[in-house]
Short mmCIF file of N, CA and C in Angstrom, two decimals:
data_model
loop_
_atom_site.label_atom_id
_atom_site.label_comp_id
_atom_site.label_asym_id
_atom_site.label_seq_id
_atom_site.Cartn_x
_atom_site.Cartn_y
_atom_site.Cartn_z
N MET A 1 117.76 117.87 127.42
CA MET A 1 119.00 117.73 126.67
C MET A 1 119.37 116.26 126.51
N ALA A 2 119.13 115.45 127.56
CA ALA A 2 119.49 114.03 127.51
C ALA A 2 118.68 113.31 126.43
N TRP A 3 117.41 113.67 126.28
CA TRP A 3 116.57 113.03 125.26
C TRP A 3 117.07 113.33 123.87
N ARG A 4 117.54 114.54 123.66
CA ARG A 4 118.08 114.90 122.35
C ARG A 4 119.30 114.05 122.01
N LEU A 5 120.15 113.84 122.98
CA LEU A 5 121.34 113.02 122.76
C LEU A 5 120.96 111.56 122.49
N ILE A 6 119.96 111.07 123.19
CA ILE A 6 119.50 109.69 122.97
C ILE A 6 118.94 109.54 121.57
N VAL A 7 118.08 110.48 121.17
CA VAL A 7 117.48 110.43 119.84
C VAL A 7 118.56 110.55 118.76
N ALA A 8 119.48 111.48 118.93
CA ALA A 8 120.56 111.64 117.96
C ALA A 8 121.42 110.37 117.90
N GLY A 9 121.68 109.77 119.04
CA GLY A 9 122.45 108.53 119.06
C GLY A 9 121.73 107.40 118.35
N MET A 10 120.43 107.29 118.55
CA MET A 10 119.66 106.25 117.88
C MET A 10 119.63 106.45 116.37
N ILE A 11 119.48 107.70 115.94
CA ILE A 11 119.49 108.00 114.50
C ILE A 11 120.84 107.61 113.90
N LEU A 12 121.93 107.97 114.58
CA LEU A 12 123.26 107.61 114.09
C LEU A 12 123.46 106.10 114.09
N PHE A 13 122.95 105.43 115.12
CA PHE A 13 123.08 103.98 115.18
C PHE A 13 122.38 103.31 114.00
N PHE A 14 121.13 103.69 113.73
CA PHE A 14 120.39 103.08 112.63
C PHE A 14 120.99 103.45 111.28
N ALA A 15 121.49 104.67 111.15
CA ALA A 15 122.13 105.06 109.90
C ALA A 15 123.44 104.31 109.70
N TRP A 16 124.18 104.09 110.77
CA TRP A 16 125.46 103.40 110.67
C TRP A 16 125.27 101.91 110.40
N ARG A 17 124.27 101.30 111.03
CA ARG A 17 124.03 99.87 110.86
C ARG A 17 123.48 99.57 109.46
N GLY A 18 122.70 100.47 108.92
CA GLY A 18 122.22 100.39 107.54
C GLY A 18 121.70 99.04 107.12
N THR A 19 122.41 98.39 106.19
CA THR A 19 121.92 97.15 105.59
C THR A 19 121.89 95.99 106.57
N GLY A 20 122.61 96.07 107.63
CA GLY A 20 122.61 94.99 108.61
C GLY A 20 121.28 94.83 109.31
N MET A 21 120.43 95.84 109.25
CA MET A 21 119.15 95.78 109.95
C MET A 21 117.96 95.70 109.00
N GLU A 22 118.22 95.48 107.72
CA GLU A 22 117.11 95.42 106.78
C GLU A 22 116.29 94.16 106.99
N MET A 23 115.00 94.28 106.78
CA MET A 23 114.11 93.14 106.91
C MET A 23 113.86 92.56 105.52
N PRO A 24 113.85 91.24 105.39
CA PRO A 24 113.56 90.65 104.08
C PRO A 24 112.10 90.87 103.70
N TRP A 25 111.84 91.12 102.43
CA TRP A 25 110.48 91.32 101.97
C TRP A 25 110.28 90.55 100.69
N PRO A 26 109.26 89.79 100.56
CA PRO A 26 108.28 89.42 101.58
C PRO A 26 108.93 88.50 102.62
N PRO A 27 108.28 88.32 103.75
CA PRO A 27 108.86 87.47 104.79
C PRO A 27 109.18 86.07 104.25
N ALA A 28 110.20 85.45 104.81
CA ALA A 28 110.66 84.15 104.32
C ALA A 28 109.60 83.07 104.41
N ASP A 29 108.69 83.17 105.39
CA ASP A 29 107.67 82.15 105.55
C ASP A 29 106.46 82.36 104.64
N GLN A 30 106.50 83.39 103.82
CA GLN A 30 105.39 83.69 102.91
C GLN A 30 105.35 82.67 101.79
N PRO A 31 104.22 81.94 101.63
CA PRO A 31 104.15 80.97 100.52
C PRO A 31 104.10 81.69 99.18
N LYS A 32 104.65 81.06 98.19
CA LYS A 32 104.65 81.63 96.85
C LYS A 32 103.25 81.49 96.25
N ALA A 33 102.85 82.50 95.51
CA ALA A 33 101.53 82.49 94.87
C ALA A 33 101.55 81.59 93.65
N ALA A 34 100.54 80.76 93.53
CA ALA A 34 100.41 79.91 92.35
C ALA A 34 99.63 80.68 91.29
N VAL A 35 100.19 80.74 90.11
CA VAL A 35 99.56 81.50 89.03
C VAL A 35 99.18 80.54 87.91
N ASP A 36 97.90 80.56 87.56
CA ASP A 36 97.43 79.73 86.46
C ASP A 36 97.66 80.44 85.14
N ARG A 37 97.70 79.66 84.08
CA ARG A 37 97.84 80.23 82.75
C ARG A 37 96.58 81.03 82.44
N PRO A 38 96.73 82.24 81.88
CA PRO A 38 95.56 83.07 81.54
C PRO A 38 94.67 82.38 80.50
N GLU A 39 93.42 82.75 80.52
CA GLU A 39 92.48 82.23 79.52
C GLU A 39 92.90 82.70 78.13
N SER A 40 92.48 81.97 77.13
CA SER A 40 92.87 82.31 75.76
C SER A 40 92.32 83.67 75.34
N ASP A 41 91.13 84.03 75.82
CA ASP A 41 90.57 85.35 75.50
C ASP A 41 91.45 86.47 76.07
N ASP A 42 91.96 86.25 77.29
CA ASP A 42 92.83 87.25 77.91
C ASP A 42 94.15 87.36 77.15
N LEU A 43 94.66 86.22 76.71
CA LEU A 43 95.91 86.25 75.94
C LEU A 43 95.72 86.98 74.62
N LYS A 44 94.57 86.80 73.99
CA LYS A 44 94.28 87.50 72.73
C LYS A 44 94.16 89.00 72.98
N ALA A 45 93.55 89.39 74.08
CA ALA A 45 93.37 90.81 74.39
C ALA A 45 94.72 91.49 74.62
N ALA A 46 95.67 90.76 75.17
CA ALA A 46 96.99 91.33 75.47
C ALA A 46 98.00 91.09 74.36
N ASP A 47 97.54 90.57 73.24
CA ASP A 47 98.44 90.21 72.15
C ASP A 47 99.20 91.42 71.60
N GLY A 48 98.57 92.58 71.53
CA GLY A 48 99.22 93.76 70.97
C GLY A 48 100.09 94.52 71.94
N VAL A 49 100.08 94.13 73.21
CA VAL A 49 100.85 94.83 74.23
C VAL A 49 102.31 94.39 74.14
N LYS A 50 103.20 95.35 74.01
CA LYS A 50 104.62 95.04 73.91
C LYS A 50 105.29 95.21 75.27
N ALA A 51 106.06 94.24 75.66
CA ALA A 51 106.77 94.29 76.93
C ALA A 51 107.90 95.31 76.84
N ILE A 52 108.12 96.04 77.90
CA ILE A 52 109.19 97.04 77.92
C ILE A 52 110.35 96.56 78.77
N ALA A 53 110.37 95.27 79.11
CA ALA A 53 111.42 94.76 80.00
C ALA A 53 112.81 94.98 79.42
N ALA A 54 112.94 94.94 78.09
CA ALA A 54 114.26 95.11 77.50
C ALA A 54 114.79 96.53 77.71
N LYS A 55 113.90 97.48 77.91
CA LYS A 55 114.30 98.87 78.10
C LYS A 55 114.43 99.24 79.58
N MET A 56 114.08 98.33 80.47
CA MET A 56 114.12 98.62 81.90
C MET A 56 115.51 98.34 82.46
N SER A 57 115.89 99.14 83.42
CA SER A 57 117.16 98.89 84.10
C SER A 57 116.96 97.75 85.10
N PRO A 58 118.04 97.06 85.47
CA PRO A 58 117.92 95.98 86.44
C PRO A 58 117.33 96.44 87.77
N SER A 59 117.65 97.65 88.20
CA SER A 59 117.11 98.13 89.46
C SER A 59 115.60 98.35 89.35
N ASP A 60 115.13 98.79 88.18
CA ASP A 60 113.69 98.94 87.98
C ASP A 60 112.98 97.59 87.99
N ARG A 61 113.61 96.59 87.41
CA ARG A 61 113.02 95.24 87.42
C ARG A 61 112.92 94.72 88.84
N ILE A 62 113.95 94.93 89.63
CA ILE A 62 113.92 94.49 91.03
C ILE A 62 112.84 95.25 91.79
N TYR A 63 112.75 96.55 91.55
CA TYR A 63 111.73 97.37 92.21
C TYR A 63 110.33 96.84 91.89
N LEU A 64 110.05 96.60 90.60
CA LEU A 64 108.73 96.10 90.22
C LEU A 64 108.47 94.71 90.77
N ALA A 65 109.46 93.85 90.77
CA ALA A 65 109.28 92.51 91.33
C ALA A 65 108.95 92.59 92.81
N ASN A 66 109.64 93.45 93.54
CA ASN A 66 109.35 93.63 94.97
C ASN A 66 107.99 94.26 95.18
N PHE A 67 107.62 95.20 94.32
CA PHE A 67 106.31 95.85 94.43
C PHE A 67 105.19 94.83 94.27
N TYR A 68 105.30 94.00 93.23
CA TYR A 68 104.24 93.02 93.00
C TYR A 68 104.26 91.92 94.05
N ALA A 69 105.41 91.57 94.58
CA ALA A 69 105.48 90.60 95.67
C ALA A 69 104.78 91.15 96.91
N ALA A 70 104.99 92.43 97.20
CA ALA A 70 104.32 93.07 98.33
C ALA A 70 102.82 93.14 98.09
N LEU A 71 102.42 93.42 96.86
CA LEU A 71 101.00 93.47 96.53
C LEU A 71 100.34 92.11 96.73
N VAL A 72 101.00 91.05 96.30
CA VAL A 72 100.48 89.69 96.51
C VAL A 72 100.35 89.41 98.00
N TYR A 73 101.35 89.80 98.77
CA TYR A 73 101.33 89.59 100.21
C TYR A 73 100.12 90.29 100.85
N ILE A 74 99.88 91.53 100.47
CA ILE A 74 98.77 92.30 101.04
C ILE A 74 97.43 91.70 100.64
N VAL A 75 97.27 91.36 99.36
CA VAL A 75 95.99 90.81 98.89
C VAL A 75 95.73 89.45 99.53
N ASN A 76 96.75 88.62 99.66
CA ASN A 76 96.56 87.32 100.31
C ASN A 76 96.17 87.48 101.77
N ARG A 77 96.81 88.41 102.47
CA ARG A 77 96.45 88.64 103.87
C ARG A 77 95.04 89.16 104.00
N ASP A 78 94.62 90.03 103.09
CA ASP A 78 93.26 90.56 103.13
C ASP A 78 92.25 89.46 102.85
N ALA A 79 92.58 88.55 101.94
CA ALA A 79 91.65 87.47 101.60
C ALA A 79 91.42 86.53 102.77
N LYS A 80 92.39 86.43 103.68
CA LYS A 80 92.26 85.53 104.83
C LYS A 80 91.52 86.16 106.01
N ARG A 81 91.15 87.43 105.89
CA ARG A 81 90.42 88.09 106.97
C ARG A 81 88.99 87.58 107.03
N ASP A 82 88.36 87.72 108.18
CA ASP A 82 86.94 87.34 108.30
C ASP A 82 86.07 88.19 107.39
N GLN A 83 86.37 89.47 107.32
CA GLN A 83 85.64 90.39 106.44
C GLN A 83 86.68 91.14 105.61
N PRO A 84 87.01 90.64 104.41
CA PRO A 84 88.01 91.30 103.58
C PRO A 84 87.62 92.74 103.23
N ILE A 85 88.61 93.58 103.12
CA ILE A 85 88.39 94.98 102.75
C ILE A 85 88.38 95.13 101.24
N LEU A 86 89.26 94.41 100.56
CA LEU A 86 89.37 94.51 99.11
C LEU A 86 88.38 93.56 98.45
N THR A 87 87.14 93.98 98.36
CA THR A 87 86.10 93.10 97.80
C THR A 87 85.79 93.40 96.35
N ASP A 88 86.20 94.54 95.84
CA ASP A 88 86.00 94.86 94.42
C ASP A 88 87.10 95.82 93.97
N THR A 89 87.11 96.11 92.68
CA THR A 89 88.17 96.93 92.11
C THR A 89 88.17 98.34 92.69
N ALA A 90 87.01 98.89 92.96
CA ALA A 90 86.94 100.25 93.50
C ALA A 90 87.60 100.32 94.88
N LYS A 91 87.36 99.31 95.70
CA LYS A 91 87.96 99.31 97.05
C LYS A 91 89.45 99.00 96.99
N PHE A 92 89.87 98.30 95.95
CA PHE A 92 91.28 98.01 95.79
C PHE A 92 92.05 99.29 95.52
#
Protein backbone atom coordinates (compact mmCIF):
# COMPACT_ATOMS: atom_id res chain seq x y z
CA MET A 1 0.00 0.00 0.00
CA ALA A 2 2.87 2.39 0.82
CA TRP A 3 4.39 1.94 -2.65
CA ARG A 4 1.09 2.85 -4.28
CA LEU A 5 0.95 6.07 -2.30
CA ILE A 6 4.55 6.91 -3.20
CA VAL A 7 3.93 6.27 -6.90
CA ALA A 8 0.68 8.26 -6.85
CA GLY A 9 2.45 11.09 -5.04
CA MET A 10 5.26 11.15 -7.59
CA ILE A 11 2.79 11.20 -10.49
CA LEU A 12 0.93 14.11 -8.89
CA PHE A 13 4.20 15.91 -8.19
CA PHE A 14 5.40 15.67 -11.80
CA ALA A 15 1.97 16.58 -13.15
CA TRP A 16 1.74 19.58 -10.82
CA ARG A 17 5.27 20.82 -11.54
CA GLY A 18 4.64 20.54 -15.29
CA THR A 19 6.57 23.17 -17.23
CA GLY A 20 8.95 23.87 -14.38
CA MET A 21 10.68 20.55 -15.02
CA GLU A 22 10.89 20.62 -18.80
CA MET A 23 14.28 20.04 -20.34
CA PRO A 24 15.46 22.35 -23.13
CA TRP A 25 15.82 20.67 -26.51
CA PRO A 26 18.31 20.57 -28.06
CA PRO A 27 20.66 21.00 -25.11
CA ALA A 28 22.06 24.50 -24.69
CA ASP A 29 25.64 23.33 -25.28
CA GLN A 30 24.72 21.82 -28.66
CA PRO A 31 26.60 23.65 -31.45
CA LYS A 32 24.50 24.95 -34.29
CA ALA A 33 24.79 23.07 -37.57
CA ALA A 34 26.46 24.94 -40.40
CA VAL A 35 24.49 24.61 -43.62
CA ASP A 36 26.06 25.30 -46.99
CA ARG A 37 24.12 26.66 -49.91
CA PRO A 38 22.72 23.77 -52.02
CA GLU A 39 24.28 23.02 -55.38
CA SER A 40 22.65 24.66 -58.39
CA ASP A 41 21.45 21.27 -59.69
CA ASP A 42 19.67 20.64 -56.38
CA LEU A 43 18.08 24.08 -56.49
CA LYS A 44 16.83 23.40 -60.03
CA ALA A 45 15.38 20.05 -58.96
CA ALA A 46 13.44 21.71 -56.14
CA ASP A 47 12.33 24.66 -58.25
CA GLY A 48 8.77 23.34 -58.72
CA VAL A 49 8.26 22.51 -55.04
CA LYS A 50 5.97 25.00 -53.34
CA ALA A 51 6.49 25.76 -49.67
CA ILE A 52 3.46 25.23 -47.47
CA ALA A 53 4.76 27.40 -44.61
CA ALA A 54 2.07 30.01 -45.25
CA LYS A 55 -0.61 27.39 -44.57
CA MET A 56 1.06 25.99 -41.44
CA SER A 57 0.02 27.01 -37.97
CA PRO A 58 2.69 28.50 -35.69
CA SER A 59 2.57 25.44 -33.45
CA ASP A 60 3.23 23.20 -36.47
CA ARG A 61 6.22 25.34 -37.43
CA ILE A 62 7.62 25.06 -33.92
CA TYR A 63 7.01 21.30 -33.95
CA LEU A 64 8.86 20.87 -37.26
CA ALA A 65 11.71 23.14 -36.16
CA ASN A 66 12.13 21.08 -32.98
CA PHE A 67 11.86 17.83 -34.94
CA TYR A 68 14.62 18.82 -37.35
CA ALA A 69 16.77 20.18 -34.52
CA ALA A 70 16.46 16.82 -32.76
CA LEU A 71 17.27 15.03 -36.02
CA VAL A 72 20.43 17.12 -36.45
CA TYR A 73 21.40 16.35 -32.85
CA ILE A 74 20.99 12.59 -33.38
CA VAL A 75 22.83 12.51 -36.72
CA ASN A 76 25.71 14.60 -35.34
CA ARG A 77 26.05 12.33 -32.31
CA ASP A 78 26.01 9.25 -34.54
CA ALA A 79 28.68 10.74 -36.81
CA LYS A 80 31.01 11.17 -33.81
CA ARG A 81 30.80 7.49 -32.85
CA ASP A 82 33.71 5.15 -33.55
CA GLN A 83 31.40 3.03 -35.70
CA PRO A 84 28.40 5.11 -36.87
CA ILE A 85 25.09 3.31 -37.23
CA LEU A 86 23.61 5.64 -39.85
CA THR A 87 25.96 4.86 -42.72
CA ASP A 88 23.45 4.95 -45.58
CA THR A 89 19.87 5.93 -46.34
CA ALA A 90 18.49 2.45 -45.67
CA LYS A 91 19.94 2.40 -42.15
CA PHE A 92 18.71 5.92 -41.54
